[in-house]
Amino acid sequence: MPSDVKSWGALEAKKPLEPYQFTRRDVGPGDVSIKIAFCGVCHSDLHVVRDDWKNSTFPLVPGHEIVGHVTAVGDKVTKYKVGDTVGVGCLVDSCRDCRECQRGLEQYCPVKRTGTYNGKCTDGTGPVTMGGYSDHIVVREEFVLRIPEGLDLAATAPLLCAGITTYSPLKHWGVKEGSKVGVIGLGGLGHMAVKIAAAMGAEVTVFTTSESKVADAKRLGAHHSVISKDAAQMKAVFRTFNVIIDTVGVPHDLTPYLETLDLDGVHVLVGLPDTPNPEFPPNRLVLQRRSLAGSNIGGIPETQEMLDFCAAHHIVSDIELISIDYINEAYERMLKSDVKYRFVIDIASSFSK
Ligand code: NAP
Ligand code: ZN
Ligand code: ZN
């Protein structure tokens, strides 16, 4: 039997979220049903609710940093059983057959890559998939992650997007002991990048626009901070970094940051502004063999690897736990960079009221 879901969603672009009911599919042979305990609030949720990327379908229930417990499994499920503590990140399906999927890079599947929300829904329950601001979710077992023991569950939720989105490029561009890493923006993604890069042995510098975050940057594991609006501080890190992770979600001038890359350094964009960044002079790349790159979340095997890495290094997110009825204020605060450092919704208590 399909199941009724309690959730909060956006009925139209730019409207406040409100209570919303919909139906999830029955638990199929390869499915896992999860009672959601906590769901992190990603800036992408806000982009999609505001239809910044012009691809949102309403009604829409955001949320792709999901942790909870298995309540039912289909006949063919082998990896999970009732009671297991599990997570779901940004993906709930892909073609599972193409070159990218076979390499565990489902996030780059060109055939069928189904986002956890606002993805094309193929189970007949609606036009788009519905995310984790909801009391339960039904997901194919291949897209369910195992949450290692010993991690605080609420603070683990943000690893499912903010964690993997920063782990993946740090790993891909070979960050290791002694690497010099810059992180632009100390928000949800940025603070995870700091913790993970520091655990990989890197010397980490935070670029922030918020002077109030400098002390926190150090506490989170950064070795240095640069106020990015201060030209003298920017000049002091000229030609320093091997890898920069850029988490800024609004258009911004890359030129001053490119100047801080060392020879062969790479500036990796993970932030997704809705309009282009200003142009920059090509010589900022050419004269020091620098690269400008991008990176999209992470595949399922790498997400599991990241969770295990975080458990081994005792890494979780710094969170502010909220009830679902605070979500609209949380969004307003996120727009003002007033987040320390990830809102997480206490789903279980929000929906038991
Ligand atoms: P967030 O928590 O709101 O953090 C963004 C941070 O950017 C802010 O806290 C702020 O840090 C900094 N910032 C804001 N305005 C700025 C400006 N004008 N100039 C420079 N820095 C500015 O957001 P998030 O959840 O980390 O997400 C960040 C972006 O990544 C969003 O666009 C999101 O959609 C995208 N994203 C991409 C992926 C992917 O797979 N590529 C995955 C998840 C999210 P300071 O106060 O330190 O300056
Ligand atoms: Zn996200
Ligand atoms: Zn594929």
Short mmCIF file of C-alpha atoms and ligand atoms in Angstrom, two decimals:
data_model
loop_
_atom_site.label_atom_id
_atom_site.label_comp_id
_atom_site.label_asym_id
_atom_site.label_seq_id
_atom_site.Cartn_x
_atom_site.Cartn_y
_atom_site.Cartn_z
CA MET A 1 0.00 0.00 0.00
CA PRO A 2 1.32 3.48 -0.80
CA SER A 3 1.86 5.46 2.41
CA ASP A 4 0.76 8.95 3.46
CA VAL A 5 3.57 11.32 4.34
CA LYS A 6 3.60 14.30 6.66
CA SER A 7 5.97 16.96 5.40
CA TRP A 8 6.65 20.65 4.93
CA GLY A 9 6.91 21.90 1.40
CA ALA A 10 6.74 24.88 -0.90
CA LEU A 11 3.53 25.11 -2.89
CA GLU A 12 4.91 27.85 -5.15
CA ALA A 13 8.27 29.51 -5.84
CA LYS A 14 9.42 32.01 -3.20
CA LYS A 15 6.44 31.23 -0.90
CA PRO A 16 7.09 30.22 2.72
CA LEU A 17 7.16 26.48 3.35
CA GLU A 18 4.04 25.06 5.01
CA PRO A 19 2.66 21.69 6.15
CA TYR A 20 1.98 19.44 3.17
CA GLN A 21 0.74 15.87 2.72
CA PHE A 22 1.56 13.52 -0.13
CA THR A 23 1.95 9.81 -0.85
CA ARG A 24 5.05 7.65 -1.20
CA ARG A 25 5.15 4.41 -3.18
CA ASP A 26 4.72 1.03 -1.59
CA VAL A 27 7.95 -0.65 -0.49
CA GLY A 28 9.01 -2.57 -3.62
CA PRO A 29 11.26 -5.67 -3.66
CA GLY A 30 14.47 -3.59 -3.84
CA ASP A 31 13.31 -0.76 -1.56
CA VAL A 32 14.09 0.36 1.96
CA SER A 33 11.60 2.43 3.98
CA ILE A 34 13.22 4.85 6.41
CA LYS A 35 11.68 6.73 9.34
CA ILE A 36 13.53 10.03 9.16
CA ALA A 37 15.11 11.25 12.40
CA PHE A 38 16.97 14.35 11.18
CA CYS A 39 17.39 16.28 7.93
CA GLY A 40 20.02 18.95 7.25
CA VAL A 41 19.18 22.21 5.50
CA CYS A 42 21.39 22.82 2.46
CA HIS A 43 21.61 26.13 0.62
CA SER A 44 20.55 24.16 -2.48
CA ASP A 45 17.16 23.62 -0.78
CA LEU A 46 16.77 27.37 -0.70
CA HIS A 47 17.90 27.82 -4.34
CA VAL A 48 15.29 25.26 -5.43
CA VAL A 49 12.47 26.66 -3.27
CA ARG A 50 13.16 30.11 -4.75
CA ASP A 51 13.43 28.54 -8.24
CA ASP A 52 16.82 30.24 -8.64
CA TRP A 53 17.92 27.63 -11.18
CA LYS A 54 14.62 27.83 -13.12
CA ASN A 55 14.02 24.08 -12.94
CA SER A 56 11.80 23.66 -9.88
CA THR A 57 8.45 21.86 -9.98
CA PHE A 58 5.91 22.69 -7.27
CA PRO A 59 4.66 21.50 -4.83
CA LEU A 60 8.15 20.69 -3.68
CA VAL A 61 9.48 19.08 -0.50
CA PRO A 62 13.23 19.76 -0.09
CA GLY A 63 15.80 17.90 1.99
CA HIS A 64 18.75 15.74 0.94
CA GLU A 65 20.74 15.31 4.13
CA ILE A 66 18.65 12.52 5.62
CA VAL A 67 19.39 10.17 8.51
CA GLY A 68 17.01 7.77 10.18
CA HIS A 69 16.13 4.15 10.83
CA VAL A 70 14.95 1.35 8.57
CA THR A 71 11.33 0.37 9.23
CA ALA A 72 10.71 -2.02 6.31
CA VAL A 73 12.66 -3.70 3.53
CA GLY A 74 11.59 -5.39 0.28
CA ASP A 75 12.09 -9.13 -0.39
CA LYS A 76 15.21 -8.61 -2.50
CA VAL A 77 17.02 -6.25 -0.11
CA THR A 78 20.24 -7.77 1.21
CA LYS A 79 22.25 -4.91 2.70
CA TYR A 80 19.81 -3.51 5.28
CA LYS A 81 17.38 -4.79 7.88
CA VAL A 82 14.72 -3.23 10.09
CA GLY A 83 16.32 -1.08 12.81
CA ASP A 84 19.51 -0.18 10.92
CA THR A 85 20.71 3.44 11.12
CA VAL A 86 20.99 4.74 7.59
CA GLY A 87 21.31 7.86 5.49
CA VAL A 88 20.18 9.20 2.12
CA GLY A 89 21.99 11.99 0.33
CA CYS A 90 21.32 13.90 -2.88
CA LEU A 91 20.54 10.92 -5.14
CA VAL A 92 17.81 8.27 -5.00
CA ASP A 93 18.37 6.64 -8.39
CA SER A 94 20.46 6.59 -11.58
CA CYS A 95 20.58 4.36 -14.67
CA ARG A 96 23.03 2.03 -12.83
CA ASP A 97 24.40 0.88 -16.19
CA CYS A 98 26.31 3.66 -17.97
CA ARG A 99 30.06 4.22 -17.88
CA GLU A 100 29.76 6.70 -15.01
CA CYS A 101 27.41 4.54 -12.93
CA GLN A 102 29.69 1.54 -13.37
CA ARG A 103 32.52 3.62 -11.90
CA GLY A 104 30.33 4.61 -8.92
CA LEU A 105 30.02 8.16 -10.26
CA GLU A 106 26.22 8.20 -10.26
CA GLN A 107 26.28 11.97 -9.74
CA TYR A 108 27.54 12.32 -13.32
CA CYS A 109 25.15 9.76 -14.89
CA PRO A 110 24.04 11.33 -18.19
CA VAL A 111 21.15 8.92 -18.68
CA LYS A 112 19.01 9.13 -15.55
CA ARG A 113 20.19 10.84 -12.40
CA THR A 114 17.36 11.21 -9.92
CA GLY A 115 17.74 13.84 -7.23
CA THR A 116 16.23 13.16 -3.81
CA TYR A 117 13.86 16.06 -4.41
CA ASN A 118 12.76 17.88 -7.56
CA GLY A 119 14.06 14.87 -9.55
CA LYS A 120 11.98 13.23 -12.25
CA CYS A 121 9.71 10.82 -10.39
CA THR A 122 9.26 7.45 -12.08
CA ASP A 123 7.25 5.58 -9.44
CA GLY A 124 3.90 7.11 -10.36
CA THR A 125 3.45 9.13 -7.16
CA GLY A 126 3.92 12.55 -8.80
CA PRO A 127 5.93 14.58 -11.27
CA VAL A 128 8.94 15.00 -8.99
CA THR A 129 10.63 13.22 -6.10
CA MET A 130 10.01 14.57 -2.61
CA GLY A 131 12.81 15.00 -0.08
CA GLY A 132 13.58 14.72 3.59
CA TYR A 133 11.56 17.48 5.25
CA SER A 134 9.14 14.58 5.75
CA ASP A 135 8.48 11.81 8.24
CA HIS A 136 9.63 8.90 6.05
CA ILE A 137 11.12 8.06 2.66
CA VAL A 138 11.23 4.97 0.42
CA VAL A 139 14.52 4.50 -1.47
CA ARG A 140 16.18 1.76 -3.55
CA GLU A 141 18.75 0.02 -1.38
CA GLU A 142 21.62 0.91 -3.74
CA PHE A 143 21.15 4.58 -2.79
CA VAL A 144 21.00 4.04 0.97
CA LEU A 145 24.14 4.65 3.05
CA ARG A 146 25.17 2.93 6.25
CA ILE A 147 25.78 5.35 9.13
CA PRO A 148 28.81 4.21 11.13
CA GLU A 149 28.39 3.72 14.86
CA GLY A 150 29.58 6.33 17.31
CA LEU A 151 28.61 9.46 15.37
CA ASP A 152 26.05 11.91 16.78
CA LEU A 153 23.12 11.27 14.47
CA ALA A 154 21.79 14.84 14.12
CA ALA A 155 25.27 16.20 13.43
CA THR A 156 25.90 13.42 10.91
CA ALA A 157 23.01 14.43 8.63
CA PRO A 158 24.96 17.26 6.89
CA LEU A 159 27.69 14.82 5.87
CA LEU A 160 25.23 13.42 3.30
CA CYS A 161 25.57 16.56 1.15
CA ALA A 162 27.95 19.14 2.68
CA GLY A 163 30.38 16.38 3.69
CA ILE A 164 30.55 14.50 0.41
CA THR A 165 30.49 17.65 -1.75
CA THR A 166 33.71 18.80 -0.13
CA TYR A 167 35.34 15.39 0.47
CA SER A 168 35.04 14.43 -3.20
CA PRO A 169 37.05 17.32 -4.72
CA LEU A 170 39.60 17.27 -1.88
CA LYS A 171 40.20 13.59 -2.66
CA HIS A 172 40.04 13.98 -6.45
CA TRP A 173 42.64 16.77 -6.48
CA GLY A 174 44.96 14.76 -4.25
CA VAL A 175 44.91 16.71 -0.99
CA LYS A 176 47.29 15.09 1.48
CA GLU A 177 49.67 15.81 4.34
CA GLY A 178 51.17 19.25 3.78
CA SER A 179 48.84 20.36 0.95
CA LYS A 180 47.84 23.99 1.14
CA VAL A 181 44.07 24.27 0.88
CA GLY A 182 41.94 27.41 0.74
CA VAL A 183 38.21 27.28 1.54
CA ILE A 184 36.02 30.17 0.37
CA GLY A 185 32.91 30.75 2.50
CA LEU A 186 32.49 29.40 6.02
CA GLY A 187 28.96 28.08 5.74
CA GLY A 188 27.60 24.53 5.64
CA LEU A 189 29.90 23.25 2.89
CA GLY A 190 32.83 25.43 3.92
CA HIS A 191 33.00 24.28 7.51
CA MET A 192 32.95 20.65 6.39
CA ALA A 193 35.72 21.37 3.88
CA VAL A 194 37.83 22.80 6.71
CA LYS A 195 37.33 19.79 8.97
CA ILE A 196 37.91 17.22 6.23
CA ALA A 197 40.92 18.95 4.65
CA ALA A 198 42.53 19.34 8.09
CA ALA A 199 41.93 15.63 8.78
CA MET A 200 43.63 14.81 5.45
CA GLY A 201 46.70 16.62 6.82
CA ALA A 202 46.36 19.86 4.85
CA GLU A 203 47.29 23.34 6.01
CA VAL A 204 43.91 25.07 5.74
CA THR A 205 43.08 28.73 5.18
CA VAL A 206 39.54 30.08 5.32
CA PHE A 207 38.49 33.00 3.11
CA THR A 208 35.54 34.64 4.79
CA THR A 209 33.49 37.80 4.42
CA SER A 210 32.40 37.55 8.09
CA GLU A 211 34.92 38.79 10.66
CA SER A 212 32.76 37.18 13.34
CA LYS A 213 33.68 33.72 11.98
CA VAL A 214 37.47 34.04 12.29
CA ALA A 215 37.66 32.57 15.81
CA ASP A 216 35.38 29.71 14.77
CA ALA A 217 37.51 28.96 11.72
CA LYS A 218 40.41 28.15 14.04
CA ARG A 219 38.22 26.07 16.34
CA LEU A 220 36.97 24.11 13.32
CA GLY A 221 40.54 23.24 12.36
CA ALA A 222 41.68 26.03 10.03
CA HIS A 223 45.27 27.18 10.47
CA HIS A 224 44.72 30.67 9.01
CA SER A 225 41.90 33.02 8.05
CA VAL A 226 41.73 35.74 5.43
CA ILE A 227 39.05 38.43 5.34
CA SER A 228 38.42 38.31 1.62
CA LYS A 229 37.28 41.95 1.44
CA ASP A 230 40.68 43.09 2.79
CA ALA A 231 43.10 43.58 -0.13
CA ALA A 232 46.19 43.52 2.10
CA GLN A 233 45.19 40.18 3.62
CA MET A 234 44.52 38.78 0.15
CA LYS A 235 47.93 39.96 -1.06
CA ALA A 236 49.61 38.24 1.88
CA VAL A 237 48.49 34.84 0.50
CA PHE A 238 49.53 35.54 -3.12
CA ARG A 239 50.62 32.28 -4.87
CA THR A 240 50.01 30.02 -1.88
CA PHE A 241 47.39 27.32 -2.48
CA ASN A 242 47.38 23.95 -4.21
CA VAL A 243 43.60 23.57 -4.02
CA ILE A 244 40.83 26.06 -3.35
CA ILE A 245 37.28 24.88 -2.62
CA ASP A 246 34.86 27.69 -3.51
CA THR A 247 31.49 27.28 -1.77
CA VAL A 248 30.05 30.72 -2.51
CA GLY A 249 26.48 30.54 -3.83
CA VAL A 250 26.23 34.09 -5.19
CA PRO A 251 28.11 35.61 -8.16
CA HIS A 252 31.58 36.74 -7.11
CA ASP A 253 34.80 37.85 -8.77
CA LEU A 254 37.26 34.94 -8.98
CA THR A 255 40.25 37.08 -9.97
CA PRO A 256 41.56 37.87 -6.46
CA TYR A 257 41.26 34.22 -5.45
CA LEU A 258 43.00 32.89 -8.59
CA GLU A 259 45.97 35.08 -7.67
CA THR A 260 46.33 33.11 -4.44
CA LEU A 261 46.84 29.78 -6.26
CA ASP A 262 50.38 28.46 -6.49
CA LEU A 263 51.84 27.06 -9.74
CA ASP A 264 49.53 24.21 -10.90
CA GLY A 265 46.93 25.14 -8.31
CA VAL A 266 43.25 24.42 -8.91
CA HIS A 267 40.23 26.51 -7.98
CA VAL A 268 37.26 24.15 -7.61
CA LEU A 269 33.77 25.62 -7.81
CA VAL A 270 31.14 23.81 -5.76
CA GLY A 271 28.86 26.79 -5.07
CA LEU A 272 26.09 27.24 -7.61
CA PRO A 273 25.12 30.90 -8.12
CA ASP A 274 22.06 31.38 -10.33
CA THR A 275 23.88 33.87 -12.58
CA PRO A 276 27.47 33.77 -13.91
CA ASN A 277 30.48 35.03 -12.03
CA PRO A 278 32.16 38.12 -13.55
CA GLU A 279 34.75 37.42 -16.25
CA PHE A 280 38.40 37.19 -15.26
CA PRO A 281 41.58 37.78 -17.30
CA PRO A 282 42.87 34.46 -18.79
CA ASN A 283 46.42 35.31 -17.79
CA ARG A 284 45.44 34.62 -14.16
CA LEU A 285 45.34 30.95 -15.19
CA VAL A 286 47.85 30.87 -18.03
CA LEU A 287 50.86 32.42 -16.33
CA GLN A 288 50.92 29.91 -13.45
CA ARG A 289 49.43 26.82 -15.20
CA ARG A 290 46.41 27.11 -12.91
CA SER A 291 43.07 25.37 -13.44
CA LEU A 292 39.48 26.31 -12.81
CA ALA A 293 37.28 23.28 -12.14
CA GLY A 294 33.92 22.22 -10.75
CA SER A 295 32.66 19.28 -8.73
CA ASN A 296 29.18 17.86 -8.11
CA ILE A 297 28.32 16.09 -4.82
CA GLY A 298 29.76 12.51 -4.87
CA GLY A 299 28.82 9.00 -5.92
CA ILE A 300 27.42 6.35 -3.61
CA PRO A 301 30.67 4.39 -2.97
CA GLU A 302 32.56 7.60 -2.24
CA THR A 303 29.78 8.82 0.06
CA GLN A 304 30.13 5.63 2.10
CA GLU A 305 33.92 6.09 2.09
CA MET A 306 33.46 9.68 3.34
CA LEU A 307 31.14 8.55 6.16
CA ASP A 308 33.69 5.96 7.26
CA PHE A 309 36.50 8.54 7.01
CA CYS A 310 34.49 10.97 9.17
CA ALA A 311 33.77 8.27 11.75
CA ALA A 312 37.46 7.34 11.90
CA HIS A 313 38.42 11.02 12.38
CA HIS A 314 35.47 11.87 14.70
CA ILE A 315 34.16 14.45 12.25
CA VAL A 316 30.57 15.65 12.27
CA SER A 317 28.95 18.97 11.42
CA ASP A 318 28.51 21.88 13.83
CA ILE A 319 24.76 22.24 13.89
CA GLU A 320 21.87 24.32 15.11
CA LEU A 321 18.99 21.92 15.71
CA ILE A 322 15.60 23.35 14.75
CA SER A 323 12.00 22.31 14.59
CA ILE A 324 10.40 22.24 11.13
CA ASP A 325 8.26 25.27 11.97
CA TYR A 326 11.46 27.38 12.16
CA ILE A 327 12.42 26.56 8.56
CA ASN A 328 11.35 29.85 6.98
CA GLU A 329 13.38 31.85 9.52
CA ALA A 330 16.30 29.50 8.97
CA TYR A 331 16.16 30.29 5.24
CA GLU A 332 16.16 34.04 5.96
CA ARG A 333 19.21 33.63 8.18
CA MET A 334 20.96 31.52 5.56
CA LEU A 335 20.55 34.33 3.04
CA LYS A 336 22.43 36.58 5.48
CA SER A 337 25.29 34.06 6.02
CA ASP A 338 24.03 33.75 9.60
CA VAL A 339 24.46 29.99 10.01
CA LYS A 340 26.77 28.24 12.45
CA TYR A 341 27.23 26.05 10.57
CA ARG A 342 24.30 23.94 9.45
CA PHE A 343 20.65 23.95 10.41
CA VAL A 344 19.37 20.44 11.03
CA ILE A 345 15.66 19.73 11.39
CA ASP A 346 14.61 17.47 14.25
CA ILE A 347 12.16 15.61 12.03
CA ALA A 348 11.07 12.95 14.50
CA SER A 349 9.92 15.46 17.12
CA SER A 350 8.59 17.96 14.55
CA PHE A 351 6.15 15.47 13.09
CA SER A 352 5.16 13.67 16.28
CA LYS A 353 3.42 16.84 17.55
P1 NAP B 1 25.74 28.40 3.15
O1 NAP B 1 25.73 27.55 4.37
O2 NAP B 1 24.72 29.48 3.02
O3 NAP B 1 27.22 29.03 3.04
C1 NAP B 1 27.65 29.87 2.00
C2 NAP B 1 28.73 30.80 2.54
O4 NAP B 1 29.23 31.60 1.45
C3 NAP B 1 28.24 31.81 3.54
O5 NAP B 1 28.12 31.33 4.85
C4 NAP B 1 29.32 32.89 3.43
O6 NAP B 1 30.45 32.54 4.22
C5 NAP B 1 29.74 32.79 1.97
N1 NAP B 1 29.21 33.93 1.23
C6 NAP B 1 27.92 34.34 1.17
N2 NAP B 1 27.81 35.42 0.40
C7 NAP B 1 29.06 35.69 -0.05
C8 NAP B 1 29.61 36.69 -0.91
N3 NAP B 1 28.82 37.64 -1.45
N4 NAP B 1 30.92 36.66 -1.18
C9 NAP B 1 31.71 35.72 -0.65
N5 NAP B 1 31.24 34.76 0.19
C10 NAP B 1 29.94 34.75 0.46
O7 NAP B 1 25.59 27.53 1.85
P2 NAP B 1 26.02 25.99 1.57
O8 NAP B 1 24.90 25.09 1.96
O9 NAP B 1 27.38 25.77 2.09
O10 NAP B 1 26.02 25.97 -0.04
C11 NAP B 1 26.88 26.83 -0.76
C12 NAP B 1 26.63 26.71 -2.25
O11 NAP B 1 26.99 25.40 -2.69
C13 NAP B 1 25.17 26.89 -2.68
O12 NAP B 1 25.15 27.58 -3.93
C14 NAP B 1 24.68 25.46 -2.88
O13 NAP B 1 23.62 25.36 -3.79
C15 NAP B 1 25.93 24.84 -3.45
N6 NAP B 1 26.01 23.38 -3.34
C16 NAP B 1 26.63 22.72 -4.35
C17 NAP B 1 26.79 21.35 -4.28
C18 NAP B 1 27.53 20.63 -5.38
O14 NAP B 1 27.40 19.43 -5.51
N7 NAP B 1 28.37 21.29 -6.14
C19 NAP B 1 26.27 20.64 -3.20
C20 NAP B 1 25.65 21.35 -2.18
C21 NAP B 1 25.53 22.72 -2.24
P3 NAP B 1 31.30 33.69 4.98
O15 NAP B 1 30.33 34.27 5.98
O16 NAP B 1 32.39 32.92 5.58
O17 NAP B 1 31.77 34.66 3.94
ZN ZN B 2 22.97 19.96 -0.66
ZN ZN B 3 24.16 6.02 -15.39
#
